[in-house]
Structure formats: structure tokens, C-alpha cells
Coordinates of C-alpha atoms in Angstrom, one line a residue:
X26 CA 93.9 -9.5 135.8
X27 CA 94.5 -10.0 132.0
X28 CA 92.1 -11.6 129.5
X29 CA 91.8 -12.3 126.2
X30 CA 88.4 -12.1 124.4
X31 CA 88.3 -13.0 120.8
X32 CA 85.3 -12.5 118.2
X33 CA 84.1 -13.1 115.0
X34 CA 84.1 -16.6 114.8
X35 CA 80.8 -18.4 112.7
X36 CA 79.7 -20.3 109.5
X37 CA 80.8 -19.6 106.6
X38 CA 80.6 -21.0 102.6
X39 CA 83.9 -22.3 101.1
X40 CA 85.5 -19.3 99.4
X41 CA 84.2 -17.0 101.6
X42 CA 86.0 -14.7 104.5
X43 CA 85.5 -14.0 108.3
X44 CA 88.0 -11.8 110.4
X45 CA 88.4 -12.8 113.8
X46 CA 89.3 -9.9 116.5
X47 CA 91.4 -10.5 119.3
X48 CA 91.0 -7.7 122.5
X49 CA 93.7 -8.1 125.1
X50 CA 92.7 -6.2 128.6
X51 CA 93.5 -5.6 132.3
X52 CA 96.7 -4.7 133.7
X53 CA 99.1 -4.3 131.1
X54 CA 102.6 -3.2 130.8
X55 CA 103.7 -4.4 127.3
X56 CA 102.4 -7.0 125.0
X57 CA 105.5 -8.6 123.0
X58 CA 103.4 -10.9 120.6
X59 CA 99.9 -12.0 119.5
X60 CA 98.8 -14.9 117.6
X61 CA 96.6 -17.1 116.5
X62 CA 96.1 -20.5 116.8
X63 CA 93.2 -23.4 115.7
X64 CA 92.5 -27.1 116.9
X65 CA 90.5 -29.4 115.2
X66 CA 88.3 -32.4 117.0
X67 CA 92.0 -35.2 117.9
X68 CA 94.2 -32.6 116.3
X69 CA 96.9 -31.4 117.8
X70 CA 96.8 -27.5 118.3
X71 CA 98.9 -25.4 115.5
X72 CA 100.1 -22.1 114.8
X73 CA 97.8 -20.2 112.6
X74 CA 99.5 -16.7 112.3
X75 CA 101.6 -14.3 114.7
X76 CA 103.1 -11.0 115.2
X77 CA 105.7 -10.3 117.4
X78 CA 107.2 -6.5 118.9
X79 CA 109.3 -6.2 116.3
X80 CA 106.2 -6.4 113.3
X81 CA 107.2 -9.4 111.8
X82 CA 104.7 -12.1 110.8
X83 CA 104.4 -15.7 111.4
X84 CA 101.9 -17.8 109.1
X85 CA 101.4 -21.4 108.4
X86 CA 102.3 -22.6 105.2
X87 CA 98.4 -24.0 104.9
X88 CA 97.2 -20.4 105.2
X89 CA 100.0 -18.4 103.5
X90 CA 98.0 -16.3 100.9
X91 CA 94.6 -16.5 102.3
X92 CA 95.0 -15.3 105.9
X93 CA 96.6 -12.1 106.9
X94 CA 97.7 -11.0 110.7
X95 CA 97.4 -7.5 111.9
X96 CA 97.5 -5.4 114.8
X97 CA 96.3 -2.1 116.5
X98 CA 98.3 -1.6 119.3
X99 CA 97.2 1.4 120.6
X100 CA 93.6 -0.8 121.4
X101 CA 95.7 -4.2 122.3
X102 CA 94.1 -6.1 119.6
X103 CA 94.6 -8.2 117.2
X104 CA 93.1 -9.5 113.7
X105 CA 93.1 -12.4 111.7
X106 CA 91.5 -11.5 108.4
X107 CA 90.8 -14.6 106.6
X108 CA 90.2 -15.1 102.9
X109 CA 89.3 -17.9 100.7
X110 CA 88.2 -20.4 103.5
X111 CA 88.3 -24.1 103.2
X112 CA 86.4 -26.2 104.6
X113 CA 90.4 -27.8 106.1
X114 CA 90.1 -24.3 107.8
X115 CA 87.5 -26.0 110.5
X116 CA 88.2 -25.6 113.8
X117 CA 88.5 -23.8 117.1
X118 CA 90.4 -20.9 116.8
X119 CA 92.4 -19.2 120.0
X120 CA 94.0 -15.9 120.4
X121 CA 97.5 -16.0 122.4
X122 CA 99.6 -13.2 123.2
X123 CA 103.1 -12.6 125.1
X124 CA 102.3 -10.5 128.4
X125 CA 104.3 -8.8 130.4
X126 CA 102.3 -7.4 133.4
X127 CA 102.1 -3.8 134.9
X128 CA 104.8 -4.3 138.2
X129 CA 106.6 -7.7 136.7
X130 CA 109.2 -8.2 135.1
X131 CA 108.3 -11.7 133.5
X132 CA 106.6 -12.0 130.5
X133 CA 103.3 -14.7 130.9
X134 CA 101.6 -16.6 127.9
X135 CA 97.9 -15.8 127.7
X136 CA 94.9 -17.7 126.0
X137 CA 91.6 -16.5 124.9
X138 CA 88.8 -18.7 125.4
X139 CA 88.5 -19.5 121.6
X140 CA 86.1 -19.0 118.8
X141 CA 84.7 -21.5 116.5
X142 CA 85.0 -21.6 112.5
X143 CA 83.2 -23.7 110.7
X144 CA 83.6 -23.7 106.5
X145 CA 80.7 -25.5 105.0
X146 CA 78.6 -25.5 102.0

């Protein structure tokens, strides 16, 4: 009924950028936050960025600076625009968003299927 389908994911150089998208679809009533999040290979998964309802942001210490969260609500989606990639920056990236459902009145966590980056020379 709802899905998230992120994009944008790839190779890239150190120093260089990608900008992942984050699409959000199905039967939607209100989305009350979108975020980002990465796992690398026996690392536990972390925060990246978020944005809740109210527009405030969310980032990492690790990616303060170099990685900015935004938002077009009027399409459901959500960026990560990310700048200055290290090659720390590795690792499966996953879009989560706050749901609440068209006829519900609880909110639901939601998980996109997740996009690699890798930063290599």
C-alpha cells in the first residue's frame, strides 16, 4: 500500500558528489518525517540525515557540512545531496519516512529497499 523507492545511488571518486532521491507512494494521508540512513558490511545501521513536519534537520556529526537534506512535499520525496564524499561514506544507503496512512490514525515507519554508495578512487 505504501513504498519507498530511492535512486541515485553509484560509484563515485573521493571529493566528488551524488544526490540520492527518495519517492514515497501509495495511500497516503500525511508523511511527518523522511530520513536517511547507511549501513556498512558488520556496522550497525546509523542516522545519516532527517527532516521532520515541522522542517527541521537532523544530520550526523560525520556528514555535517558535506551532506544536505531536503524535501518536496508536494511530490512526497526526499533528497540527500551529498558533497565531498569519502571513501568512510561507503555503504548502503535507505530512505525512511514517518507514515501515517489514508483511514488510520497511527503513524507506521517505512523503509525503502536501499541504494548502494560506493567512494573509491
Amino acid at each position: 500500500q505504501v513504498q519507498l523507492v530511492e535512486s541515485g545511488g553509484g560509484l563515485v571518486q573521493p571529493g566528488g558528489s551524488l544526490r540520492l532521491s527518495c519517492a514515497a507512494s501509495g495511500s497516503i494521508f500525511t508523511i511527518n518525517a523522511m530520513g536517511w540512513y547507511r549501513q556498512a558490511p558488520g556496522k550497525e545501521r546509523e542516522l545519516v540525515a532527517a527532516i521532520t513536519s515541522g522542517g527541521s534537520t537532523n544530520y550526523a556529526d560525520s556528514v555535517k557540512g558535506r551532506f544536505t537534506i531536503s524535501r518536496d512535499n508536494a511530490k512526497n520525496t526526499v533528497y540527500l545531496q551529498m558533497n565531498g564524499l569519502k571513501p568512510e561514506d561507503t555503504a548502503v544507503y535507505y530512505c525512511n519516512a514517518v507514515i501515517v496512512r489514508k483511514c488510520e490514525w497511527r503513524s507506521e515507519n517505512y523503509w525503502g529497499q536501499g541504494t548502494q554508495v560506493t567512494v573509491s578512487s
